[in-house]
Amino acid sequence: MLRRLVLPALFASALSVPTLAGELGTQREFRNWLASCDNVRSCQAVSLKPDSDDTAWVLRLQRDGTASAPVQLSILPTDGEPGPGTRLVIAHAGRPIATLAVGRGMAIVDEVLVIQDRAAIQAVLSAARTAESLDLRFDPAIPADKPVQTISLAGISAALLWIDEQQQRVGTTTALVRPGSRPASAVPAPPALPPAPPERSQPAGSSKPVSDAARQAMEQHSQSYCERDDRSPDTEGATAIPLGGTLLLASVRCFSGAYNFSRAFFLLEDGPQPVIRPALFPRPHRDATPDDPQSPDNVLTNGEPDEVSAAVSYYAKGRGLGDCGDLGTWQWDGRAFQPIVYRRMPVCRGIPAYHWPLLYRTR
């Protein structure tokens, strides 16, 4: 299992600790639902379709952290696309609770069906308290051989209660699961959306070569948490990106797989006696397991440093299909790498990356 390390005396003792403008967001799974809240308490709950059904659609409920924020309801297609003539009946226990059509209570926004009818949204929320499932009947059918899509509601009540707790709504008139008599004004205002660090701009081709001594120092530091692969030259680690002054961003190969390639990143001051320290990329905490260990914060999977802007992005796939994992971007602010955006989908259920829940964002 990967583990945190105490730096040897050979290396600099002070880590580059980022100053965050807010929390990094949080996420929990409740049976067939995944609930997520970002750093400004904007939350969402998404249904998790069965492993055996690649064509199932996904129901998503979203709500901002402000006291008066309404619940937003949308349906994410995973097979086929809704068209202008799409009609939808939402049913519970065989009885319709809402009938909608594109242009009449429902709209298509970026290929997503957005429910605009407030009565329909309230009917779904009411059903969520007692029902085991909802049926979505499309006309024309999407996909063509499956006119009815069933959404499991197992876990939705717990997911919505958790969201109420994160937004501190429990006991207020705005709570979805445990409302009370306290007014909406009792809900505290969410944190302000933090600004993104200004993007740097430096000429392309400004990378610097990394000395053998520096490379050996980084390999020595990372040997206890990286699986060294020396079958081919590490050409990517031959150069480093200038961060200002004498400081460089350098990396060494950490792990190679079928679709994931990770590297350990370091802040480097090169010279006869190079000084290194891990380049930290903060991410929301998650519990490590033997099958899914928590990597050190300086290890990124499929990381892509940008030589011009000094930003670093990554996209770690949970499996080759790319329907689970996490992705994010950090920007160097002159002292540390600060998060810009972070998305995570811990369950592999056919949801594409652009629909993964946001856990951190900036303005």
mmCIF file of C-alpha atoms in Angstrom:
data_model
loop_
_atom_site.group_PDB
_atom_site.id
_atom_site.type_symbol
_atom_site.label_atom_id
_atom_site.label_comp_id
_atom_site.label_asym_id
_atom_site.label_seq_id
_atom_site.Cartn_x
_atom_site.Cartn_y
_atom_site.Cartn_z
ATOM 1 C CA MET A 1 0.000 0.000 0.000
ATOM 2 C CA LEU A 2 1.202 3.496 -0.765
ATOM 3 C CA ARG A 3 1.961 5.538 2.326
ATOM 4 C CA ARG A 4 3.073 8.978 3.473
ATOM 5 C CA LEU A 5 6.800 9.419 3.887
ATOM 6 C CA VAL A 6 9.175 11.223 6.194
ATOM 7 C CA LEU A 7 11.751 13.001 4.055
ATOM 8 C CA PRO A 8 15.342 11.898 4.500
ATOM 9 C CA ALA A 9 17.727 14.482 5.924
ATOM 10 C CA LEU A 10 19.333 14.725 2.502
ATOM 11 C CA PHE A 11 16.289 16.617 1.256
ATOM 12 C CA ALA A 12 14.731 19.908 2.182
ATOM 13 C CA SER A 13 12.611 19.579 5.316
ATOM 14 C CA ALA A 14 10.033 22.236 4.429
ATOM 15 C CA LEU A 15 7.243 21.089 2.136
ATOM 16 C CA SER A 16 5.484 23.377 -0.279
ATOM 17 C CA VAL A 17 2.143 23.542 1.519
ATOM 18 C CA PRO A 18 -0.605 25.238 -0.509
ATOM 19 C CA THR A 19 -2.955 27.775 1.004
ATOM 20 C CA LEU A 20 -6.482 26.830 0.015
ATOM 21 C CA ALA A 21 -9.234 29.396 -0.351
ATOM 22 C CA GLY A 22 -11.800 26.852 0.839
ATOM 23 C CA GLU A 23 -12.405 23.192 1.579
ATOM 24 C CA LEU A 24 -11.814 20.721 -1.210
ATOM 25 C CA GLY A 25 -15.309 19.267 -1.265
ATOM 26 C CA THR A 26 -16.671 15.937 -0.067
ATOM 27 C CA GLN A 27 -18.504 12.914 -1.440
ATOM 28 C CA ARG A 28 -20.373 9.841 -0.163
ATOM 29 C CA GLU A 29 -22.085 6.819 -1.671
ATOM 30 C CA PHE A 30 -25.531 5.741 -0.426
ATOM 31 C CA ARG A 31 -26.532 2.395 -1.942
ATOM 32 C CA ASN A 32 -27.588 3.285 -5.514
ATOM 33 C CA TRP A 33 -26.902 7.028 -5.176
ATOM 34 C CA LEU A 34 -23.785 9.166 -5.030
ATOM 35 C CA ALA A 35 -23.920 12.514 -3.203
ATOM 36 C CA SER A 36 -21.283 15.227 -3.652
ATOM 37 C CA CYS A 37 -20.752 18.768 -2.382
ATOM 38 C CA ASP A 38 -18.101 21.162 -3.646
ATOM 39 C CA ASN A 39 -16.059 23.809 -1.846
ATOM 40 C CA VAL A 40 -18.926 26.348 -1.906
ATOM 41 C CA ARG A 41 -21.543 23.831 -0.711
ATOM 42 C CA SER A 42 -23.151 23.350 -4.103
ATOM 43 C CA CYS A 43 -24.363 19.755 -3.981
ATOM 44 C CA GLN A 44 -25.761 17.065 -6.207
ATOM 45 C CA ALA A 45 -27.042 13.499 -5.986
ATOM 46 C CA VAL A 46 -26.857 11.152 -8.986
ATOM 47 C CA SER A 47 -28.389 7.726 -9.446
ATOM 48 C CA LEU A 48 -25.999 4.851 -10.059
ATOM 49 C CA LYS A 49 -27.249 2.569 -12.794
ATOM 50 C CA PRO A 50 -26.819 -1.218 -12.550
ATOM 51 C CA ASP A 51 -23.514 -2.647 -13.745
ATOM 52 C CA SER A 52 -25.389 -4.842 -16.213
ATOM 53 C CA ASP A 53 -27.258 -1.988 -17.940
ATOM 54 C CA ASP A 54 -25.082 0.172 -20.187
ATOM 55 C CA THR A 55 -28.116 1.959 -21.659
ATOM 56 C CA ALA A 56 -29.681 3.154 -18.391
ATOM 57 C CA TRP A 57 -30.138 6.884 -17.911
ATOM 58 C CA VAL A 58 -29.020 8.806 -14.820
ATOM 59 C CA LEU A 59 -31.232 11.003 -12.640
ATOM 60 C CA ARG A 60 -29.449 14.036 -11.130
ATOM 61 C CA LEU A 61 -30.692 16.403 -8.425
ATOM 62 C CA GLN A 62 -28.677 19.578 -7.799
ATOM 63 C CA ARG A 63 -28.935 22.408 -5.301
ATOM 64 C CA ASP A 64 -26.736 25.413 -4.573
ATOM 65 C CA GLY A 65 -25.795 26.253 -1.004
ATOM 66 C CA THR A 66 -27.722 29.526 -0.782
ATOM 67 C CA ALA A 67 -30.769 29.503 1.488
ATOM 68 C CA SER A 68 -33.330 30.124 -1.253
ATOM 69 C CA ALA A 69 -31.779 27.840 -3.890
ATOM 70 C CA PRO A 70 -34.322 25.583 -5.630
ATOM 71 C CA VAL A 71 -33.738 21.939 -6.410
ATOM 72 C CA GLN A 72 -32.789 21.345 -10.046
ATOM 73 C CA LEU A 73 -33.613 18.032 -11.720
ATOM 74 C CA SER A 74 -32.089 16.652 -14.909
ATOM 75 C CA ILE A 75 -31.732 13.347 -16.709
ATOM 76 C CA LEU A 76 -28.409 12.357 -18.256
ATOM 77 C CA PRO A 77 -28.556 10.117 -21.331
ATOM 78 C CA THR A 78 -25.927 7.417 -21.658
ATOM 79 C CA ASP A 79 -27.242 5.833 -24.870
ATOM 80 C CA GLY A 80 -28.944 7.810 -27.608
ATOM 81 C CA GLU A 81 -29.790 11.497 -27.687
ATOM 82 C CA PRO A 82 -33.062 13.258 -26.847
ATOM 83 C CA GLY A 83 -34.559 15.201 -29.717
ATOM 84 C CA PRO A 84 -36.927 18.180 -30.036
ATOM 85 C CA GLY A 85 -39.935 15.844 -30.153
ATOM 86 C CA THR A 86 -39.011 13.849 -27.041
ATOM 87 C CA ARG A 87 -41.839 13.249 -24.575
ATOM 88 C CA LEU A 88 -41.446 11.823 -21.077
ATOM 89 C CA VAL A 89 -43.757 10.265 -18.514
ATOM 90 C CA ILE A 90 -42.365 9.800 -15.009
ATOM 91 C CA ALA A 91 -44.216 7.057 -13.121
ATOM 92 C CA HIS A 92 -44.160 5.635 -9.617
ATOM 93 C CA ALA A 93 -45.735 2.227 -8.814
ATOM 94 C CA GLY A 94 -47.295 2.193 -12.261
ATOM 95 C CA ARG A 95 -48.971 5.581 -11.842
ATOM 96 C CA PRO A 96 -47.800 8.671 -13.757
ATOM 97 C CA ILE A 97 -46.663 11.522 -11.515
ATOM 98 C CA ALA A 98 -45.479 13.882 -14.278
ATOM 99 C CA THR A 99 -45.945 14.175 -18.044
ATOM 100 C CA LEU A 100 -43.501 16.414 -19.912
ATOM 101 C CA ALA A 101 -42.312 17.249 -23.395
ATOM 102 C CA VAL A 102 -39.431 19.223 -24.809
ATOM 103 C CA GLY A 103 -40.659 22.800 -24.843
ATOM 104 C CA ARG A 104 -43.371 22.023 -22.305
ATOM 105 C CA GLY A 105 -41.866 21.606 -18.847
ATOM 106 C CA MET A 106 -38.621 20.163 -20.163
ATOM 107 C CA ALA A 107 -35.663 21.445 -22.204
ATOM 108 C CA ILE A 108 -32.578 19.987 -23.870
ATOM 109 C CA VAL A 109 -29.401 21.674 -22.657
ATOM 110 C CA ASP A 110 -26.108 20.210 -23.942
ATOM 111 C CA GLU A 111 -27.888 16.911 -24.709
ATOM 112 C CA VAL A 112 -29.206 16.724 -21.120
ATOM 113 C CA LEU A 113 -32.929 16.712 -20.359
ATOM 114 C CA VAL A 114 -33.537 19.508 -17.851
ATOM 115 C CA ILE A 115 -36.848 19.338 -15.971
ATOM 116 C CA GLN A 116 -38.261 22.859 -15.666
ATOM 117 C CA ASP A 117 -41.728 22.078 -14.316
ATOM 118 C CA ARG A 118 -41.618 22.752 -10.563
ATOM 119 C CA ALA A 119 -44.613 20.488 -9.903
ATOM 120 C CA ALA A 120 -42.807 17.598 -11.610
ATOM 121 C CA ILE A 121 -39.691 18.204 -9.517
ATOM 122 C CA GLN A 122 -41.776 18.249 -6.339
ATOM 123 C CA ALA A 123 -43.505 15.016 -7.387
ATOM 124 C CA VAL A 124 -40.110 13.309 -7.824
ATOM 125 C CA LEU A 125 -38.953 14.592 -4.422
ATOM 126 C CA SER A 126 -42.149 13.304 -2.794
ATOM 127 C CA ALA A 127 -41.691 9.895 -4.412
ATOM 128 C CA ALA A 128 -38.078 9.807 -3.231
ATOM 129 C CA ARG A 129 -39.277 9.671 0.389
ATOM 130 C CA THR A 130 -41.248 6.441 -0.008
ATOM 131 C CA ALA A 131 -40.824 4.842 -3.439
ATOM 132 C CA GLU A 132 -38.331 2.138 -4.352
ATOM 133 C CA SER A 133 -37.957 3.218 -7.980
ATOM 134 C CA LEU A 134 -39.170 5.535 -10.708
ATOM 135 C CA ASP A 135 -39.974 4.596 -14.299
ATOM 136 C CA LEU A 136 -39.075 6.941 -17.142
ATOM 137 C CA ARG A 137 -41.084 6.282 -20.300
ATOM 138 C CA PHE A 138 -39.717 8.036 -23.396
ATOM 139 C CA ASP A 139 -41.526 8.642 -26.665
ATOM 140 C CA PRO A 140 -39.800 8.038 -28.998
ATOM 141 C CA ALA A 141 -37.965 5.392 -26.981
ATOM 142 C CA ILE A 142 -34.294 6.030 -26.150
ATOM 143 C CA PRO A 143 -32.736 3.606 -26.952
ATOM 144 C CA ALA A 144 -35.233 2.342 -29.487
ATOM 145 C CA ASP A 145 -35.536 -1.130 -27.934
ATOM 146 C CA LYS A 146 -36.069 0.161 -24.376
ATOM 147 C CA PRO A 147 -39.099 2.453 -23.982
ATOM 148 C CA VAL A 148 -38.982 2.347 -20.169
ATOM 149 C CA GLN A 149 -35.963 3.212 -18.016
ATOM 150 C CA THR A 150 -36.103 2.337 -14.305
ATOM 151 C CA ILE A 151 -34.255 4.483 -11.765
ATOM 152 C CA SER A 152 -33.581 2.873 -8.385
ATOM 153 C CA LEU A 153 -34.352 5.175 -5.442
ATOM 154 C CA ALA A 154 -32.527 2.984 -2.927
ATOM 155 C CA GLY A 155 -30.358 5.381 -0.930
ATOM 156 C CA ILE A 156 -31.761 8.650 -2.292
ATOM 157 C CA SER A 157 -33.382 9.672 1.006
ATOM 158 C CA ALA A 158 -30.076 9.212 2.869
ATOM 159 C CA ALA A 159 -28.224 11.060 0.102
ATOM 160 C CA LEU A 160 -30.591 14.047 0.289
ATOM 161 C CA LEU A 161 -30.372 14.101 4.098
ATOM 162 C CA TRP A 162 -26.578 14.134 3.847
ATOM 163 C CA ILE A 163 -26.795 17.063 1.420
ATOM 164 C CA ASP A 164 -29.112 18.891 3.845
ATOM 165 C CA GLU A 165 -26.513 18.338 6.556
ATOM 166 C CA GLN A 166 -23.669 19.651 4.416
ATOM 167 C CA GLN A 167 -25.696 22.763 3.579
ATOM 168 C CA GLN A 168 -26.885 23.075 7.216
ATOM 169 C CA ARG A 169 -30.569 22.978 6.267
ATOM 170 C CA VAL A 170 -31.796 20.287 8.710
ATOM 171 C CA GLY A 171 -34.588 21.705 10.859
ATOM 172 C CA THR A 172 -35.266 24.630 8.515
ATOM 173 C CA THR A 173 -38.167 25.109 6.129
ATOM 174 C CA THR A 174 -35.745 24.500 3.223
ATOM 175 C CA ALA A 175 -34.678 20.954 4.223
ATOM 176 C CA LEU A 176 -35.579 18.170 1.825
ATOM 177 C CA VAL A 177 -35.708 15.304 4.320
ATOM 178 C CA ARG A 178 -36.026 16.671 7.867
ATOM 179 C CA PRO A 179 -37.648 20.076 7.584
ATOM 180 C CA GLY A 180 -38.480 22.134 10.659
ATOM 181 C CA SER A 181 -39.855 25.469 11.733
ATOM 182 C CA ARG A 182 -36.643 27.471 11.506
ATOM 183 C CA PRO A 183 -36.746 29.985 8.643
ATOM 184 C CA ALA A 184 -34.622 29.899 5.500
ATOM 185 C CA SER A 185 -32.567 32.736 6.977
ATOM 186 C CA ALA A 186 -31.144 30.203 9.459
ATOM 187 C CA VAL A 187 -29.216 28.541 6.619
ATOM 188 C CA PRO A 188 -25.706 30.050 6.674
ATOM 189 C CA ALA A 189 -24.397 31.608 3.493
ATOM 190 C CA PRO A 190 -21.970 29.336 1.638
ATOM 191 C CA PRO A 191 -18.316 30.312 1.233
ATOM 192 C CA ALA A 192 -17.488 32.648 -1.625
ATOM 193 C CA LEU A 193 -16.169 31.077 -4.791
ATOM 194 C CA PRO A 194 -12.371 31.465 -4.580
ATOM 195 C CA PRO A 195 -10.509 33.225 -7.390
ATOM 196 C CA ALA A 196 -8.192 31.212 -9.561
ATOM 197 C CA PRO A 197 -4.494 32.122 -9.321
ATOM 198 C CA PRO A 198 -3.427 34.252 -12.276
ATOM 199 C CA GLU A 199 -2.146 32.172 -15.139
ATOM 200 C CA ARG A 200 1.549 32.497 -15.804
ATOM 201 C CA SER A 201 2.905 32.973 -19.290
ATOM 202 C CA GLN A 202 6.396 32.067 -20.325
ATOM 203 C CA PRO A 203 7.875 31.268 -23.719
ATOM 204 C CA ALA A 204 7.506 27.801 -25.136
ATOM 205 C CA GLY A 205 10.776 25.923 -25.222
ATOM 206 C CA SER A 206 11.935 27.278 -21.866
ATOM 207 C CA SER A 207 12.336 23.839 -20.255
ATOM 208 C CA LYS A 208 15.635 23.129 -18.512
ATOM 209 C CA PRO A 209 17.631 19.882 -18.532
ATOM 210 C CA VAL A 210 17.620 17.830 -15.334
ATOM 211 C CA SER A 211 21.002 16.701 -14.011
ATOM 212 C CA ASP A 212 21.770 13.043 -13.278
ATOM 213 C CA ALA A 213 22.229 13.921 -9.600
ATOM 214 C CA ALA A 214 18.757 15.487 -9.422
ATOM 215 C CA ARG A 215 17.148 12.545 -11.165
ATOM 216 C CA GLN A 216 18.841 10.111 -8.779
ATOM 217 C CA ALA A 217 17.680 12.153 -5.772
ATOM 218 C CA MET A 218 14.051 12.062 -6.973
ATOM 219 C CA GLU A 219 14.249 8.346 -7.697
ATOM 220 C CA GLN A 220 15.700 7.703 -4.240
ATOM 221 C CA HIS A 221 12.893 9.685 -2.582
ATOM 222 C CA SER A 222 10.129 7.951 -4.550
ATOM 223 C CA GLN A 223 11.476 4.397 -4.474
ATOM 224 C CA SER A 224 9.253 3.359 -1.540
ATOM 225 C CA TYR A 225 5.987 4.424 -3.221
ATOM 226 C CA CYS A 226 6.732 4.071 -6.939
ATOM 227 C CA GLU A 227 7.143 0.923 -9.032
ATOM 228 C CA ARG A 228 10.253 1.750 -11.005
ATOM 229 C CA ASP A 229 10.142 0.783 -14.679
ATOM 230 C CA ASP A 230 13.505 1.089 -16.392
ATOM 231 C CA ARG A 231 12.672 -0.851 -19.538
ATOM 232 C CA SER A 232 12.907 2.319 -21.631
ATOM 233 C CA PRO A 233 14.512 5.745 -21.144
ATOM 234 C CA ASP A 234 12.434 8.262 -19.196
ATOM 235 C CA THR A 235 12.556 10.971 -21.845
ATOM 236 C CA GLU A 236 9.703 12.894 -20.203
ATOM 237 C CA GLY A 237 11.812 13.367 -17.083
ATOM 238 C CA ALA A 238 14.861 14.659 -18.938
ATOM 239 C CA THR A 239 13.680 18.274 -18.694
ATOM 240 C CA ALA A 240 11.966 20.441 -16.077
ATOM 241 C CA ILE A 241 9.638 23.449 -16.241
ATOM 242 C CA PRO A 242 10.867 26.775 -14.773
ATOM 243 C CA LEU A 243 8.624 28.108 -11.988
ATOM 244 C CA GLY A 244 10.530 31.298 -11.243
ATOM 245 C CA GLY A 245 14.027 32.099 -10.038
ATOM 246 C CA THR A 246 16.006 28.876 -9.746
ATOM 247 C CA LEU A 247 12.979 26.704 -8.968
ATOM 248 C CA LEU A 248 11.938 23.965 -11.413
ATOM 249 C CA LEU A 249 9.102 21.438 -11.670
ATOM 250 C CA ALA A 250 10.605 18.038 -12.394
ATOM 251 C CA SER A 251 9.303 14.465 -12.304
ATOM 252 C CA VAL A 252 10.270 10.822 -12.485
ATOM 253 C CA ARG A 253 8.336 7.837 -13.746
ATOM 254 C CA CYS A 254 6.273 6.156 -11.029
ATOM 255 C CA PHE A 255 3.940 3.584 -12.558
ATOM 256 C CA SER A 256 3.037 2.372 -16.041
ATOM 257 C CA GLY A 257 -0.108 0.455 -16.937
ATOM 258 C CA ALA A 258 -2.443 -0.228 -19.836
ATOM 259 C CA TYR A 259 -4.159 3.193 -19.725
ATOM 260 C CA ASN A 260 -2.713 4.940 -16.666
ATOM 261 C CA PHE A 261 0.801 6.339 -16.371
ATOM 262 C CA SER A 262 1.787 8.095 -13.175
ATOM 263 C CA ARG A 263 4.731 10.307 -12.288
ATOM 264 C CA ALA A 264 6.109 11.660 -9.016
ATOM 265 C CA PHE A 265 6.566 15.443 -9.221
ATOM 266 C CA PHE A 266 9.129 17.501 -7.320
ATOM 267 C CA LEU A 267 10.133 21.108 -6.812
ATOM 268 C CA LEU A 268 13.795 21.155 -7.762
ATOM 269 C CA GLU A 269 16.707 23.516 -7.262
ATOM 270 C CA ASP A 270 19.311 21.863 -9.413
ATOM 271 C CA GLY A 271 23.044 22.055 -8.971
ATOM 272 C CA PRO A 272 26.034 20.024 -7.719
ATOM 273 C CA GLN A 273 23.944 19.159 -4.634
ATOM 274 C CA PRO A 274 20.338 19.343 -5.850
ATOM 275 C CA VAL A 275 17.587 20.197 -3.368
ATOM 276 C CA ILE A 276 14.203 18.591 -3.915
ATOM 277 C CA ARG A 277 10.869 18.504 -2.162
ATOM 278 C CA PRO A 278 7.549 16.996 -3.258
ATOM 279 C CA ALA A 279 5.345 19.220 -5.404
ATOM 280 C CA LEU A 280 1.988 18.864 -3.673
ATOM 281 C CA PHE A 281 -1.308 18.692 -5.567
ATOM 282 C CA PRO A 282 -4.077 18.788 -2.933
ATOM 283 C CA ARG A 283 -7.133 16.639 -3.535
ATOM 284 C CA PRO A 284 -10.207 15.855 -1.427
ATOM 285 C CA HIS A 285 -9.567 13.157 1.140
ATOM 286 C CA ARG A 286 -10.770 9.667 0.418
ATOM 287 C CA ASP A 287 -10.357 6.483 2.410
ATOM 288 C CA ALA A 288 -7.647 4.211 1.049
ATOM 289 C CA THR A 289 -8.265 0.497 0.558
ATOM 290 C CA PRO A 290 -5.866 -2.335 -0.356
ATOM 291 C CA ASP A 291 -7.304 -2.323 -3.895
ATOM 292 C CA ASP A 292 -7.385 1.481 -4.166
ATOM 293 C CA PRO A 293 -4.558 2.984 -2.093
ATOM 294 C CA GLN A 294 -4.191 6.702 -1.499
ATOM 295 C CA SER A 295 -1.237 8.002 -3.491
ATOM 296 C CA PRO A 296 1.105 10.627 -2.046
ATOM 297 C CA ASP A 297 0.026 14.141 -3.032
ATOM 298 C CA ASN A 298 2.990 14.542 -5.383
ATOM 299 C CA VAL A 299 1.979 11.576 -7.586
ATOM 300 C CA LEU A 300 -0.335 12.261 -10.528
ATOM 301 C CA THR A 301 -1.777 9.760 -12.972
ATOM 302 C CA ASN A 302 -1.666 10.886 -16.595
ATOM 303 C CA GLY A 303 -0.381 14.252 -15.400
ATOM 304 C CA GLU A 304 0.239 16.921 -18.044
ATOM 305 C CA PRO A 305 2.339 19.943 -17.017
ATOM 306 C CA ASP A 306 1.958 22.986 -19.259
ATOM 307 C CA GLU A 307 5.316 24.553 -20.005
ATOM 308 C CA VAL A 308 3.820 27.952 -20.862
ATOM 309 C CA SER A 309 1.258 28.462 -18.077
ATOM 310 C CA ALA A 310 2.914 26.339 -15.330
ATOM 311 C CA ALA A 311 -0.448 24.610 -14.782
ATOM 312 C CA VAL A 312 -0.681 20.846 -14.249
ATOM 313 C CA SER A 313 -3.706 18.755 -15.233
ATOM 314 C CA TYR A 314 -4.410 15.064 -14.814
ATOM 315 C CA TYR A 315 -7.049 12.440 -15.646
ATOM 316 C CA ALA A 316 -6.809 9.207 -13.655
ATOM 317 C CA LYS A 317 -9.050 6.517 -15.120
ATOM 318 C CA GLY A 318 -10.650 3.921 -12.877
ATOM 319 C CA ARG A 319 -10.858 1.651 -15.913
ATOM 320 C CA GLY A 320 -10.105 1.839 -19.626
ATOM 321 C CA LEU A 321 -13.619 2.970 -20.533
ATOM 322 C CA GLY A 322 -12.911 6.231 -18.679
ATOM 323 C CA ASP A 323 -16.291 6.328 -16.904
ATOM 324 C CA CYS A 324 -14.811 6.623 -13.414
ATOM 325 C CA GLY A 325 -11.763 8.090 -11.728
ATOM 326 C CA ASP A 326 -10.800 11.673 -11.036
ATOM 327 C CA LEU A 327 -9.410 14.647 -12.891
ATOM 328 C CA GLY A 328 -8.229 18.101 -11.983
ATOM 329 C CA THR A 329 -6.033 21.100 -12.704
ATOM 330 C CA TRP A 330 -3.640 23.056 -10.460
ATOM 331 C CA GLN A 331 -1.969 26.395 -11.129
ATOM 332 C CA TRP A 332 1.405 27.503 -9.750
ATOM 333 C CA ASP A 333 0.908 30.749 -7.792
ATOM 334 C CA GLY A 334 4.573 31.493 -7.074
ATOM 335 C CA ARG A 335 4.616 29.451 -3.868
ATOM 336 C CA ALA A 336 2.554 26.315 -4.389
ATOM 337 C CA PHE A 337 0.175 24.567 -6.770
ATOM 338 C CA GLN A 338 -3.365 25.713 -6.073
ATOM 339 C CA PRO A 339 -6.419 23.744 -7.244
ATOM 340 C CA ILE A 340 -8.472 25.214 -10.077
ATOM 341 C CA VAL A 341 -11.014 22.466 -10.704
ATOM 342 C CA TYR A 342 -11.504 18.910 -9.465
ATOM 343 C CA ARG A 343 -14.015 16.218 -10.474
ATOM 344 C CA ARG A 344 -14.400 12.705 -9.140
ATOM 345 C CA MET A 345 -16.547 9.684 -9.969
ATOM 346 C CA PRO A 346 -15.619 6.782 -7.674
ATOM 347 C CA VAL A 347 -18.125 4.288 -9.143
ATOM 348 C CA CYS A 348 -17.750 2.850 -12.645
ATOM 349 C CA ARG A 349 -21.292 3.053 -14.045
ATOM 350 C CA GLY A 350 -20.961 4.502 -17.540
ATOM 351 C CA ILE A 351 -21.042 8.216 -16.646
ATOM 352 C CA PRO A 352 -18.690 10.217 -18.916
ATOM 353 C CA ALA A 353 -16.111 12.519 -17.354
ATOM 354 C CA TYR A 354 -17.881 15.757 -18.316
ATOM 355 C CA HIS A 355 -20.804 14.685 -16.085
ATOM 356 C CA TRP A 356 -18.665 13.737 -13.069
ATOM 357 C CA PRO A 357 -19.521 15.672 -9.891
ATOM 358 C CA LEU A 358 -17.515 18.806 -9.200
ATOM 359 C CA LEU A 359 -15.767 18.836 -5.831
ATOM 360 C CA TYR A 360 -13.735 21.995 -6.306
ATOM 361 C CA ARG A 361 -14.042 25.018 -8.583
ATOM 362 C CA THR A 362 -12.830 28.599 -8.840
ATOM 363 C CA ARG A 363 -14.083 31.727 -10.533
#
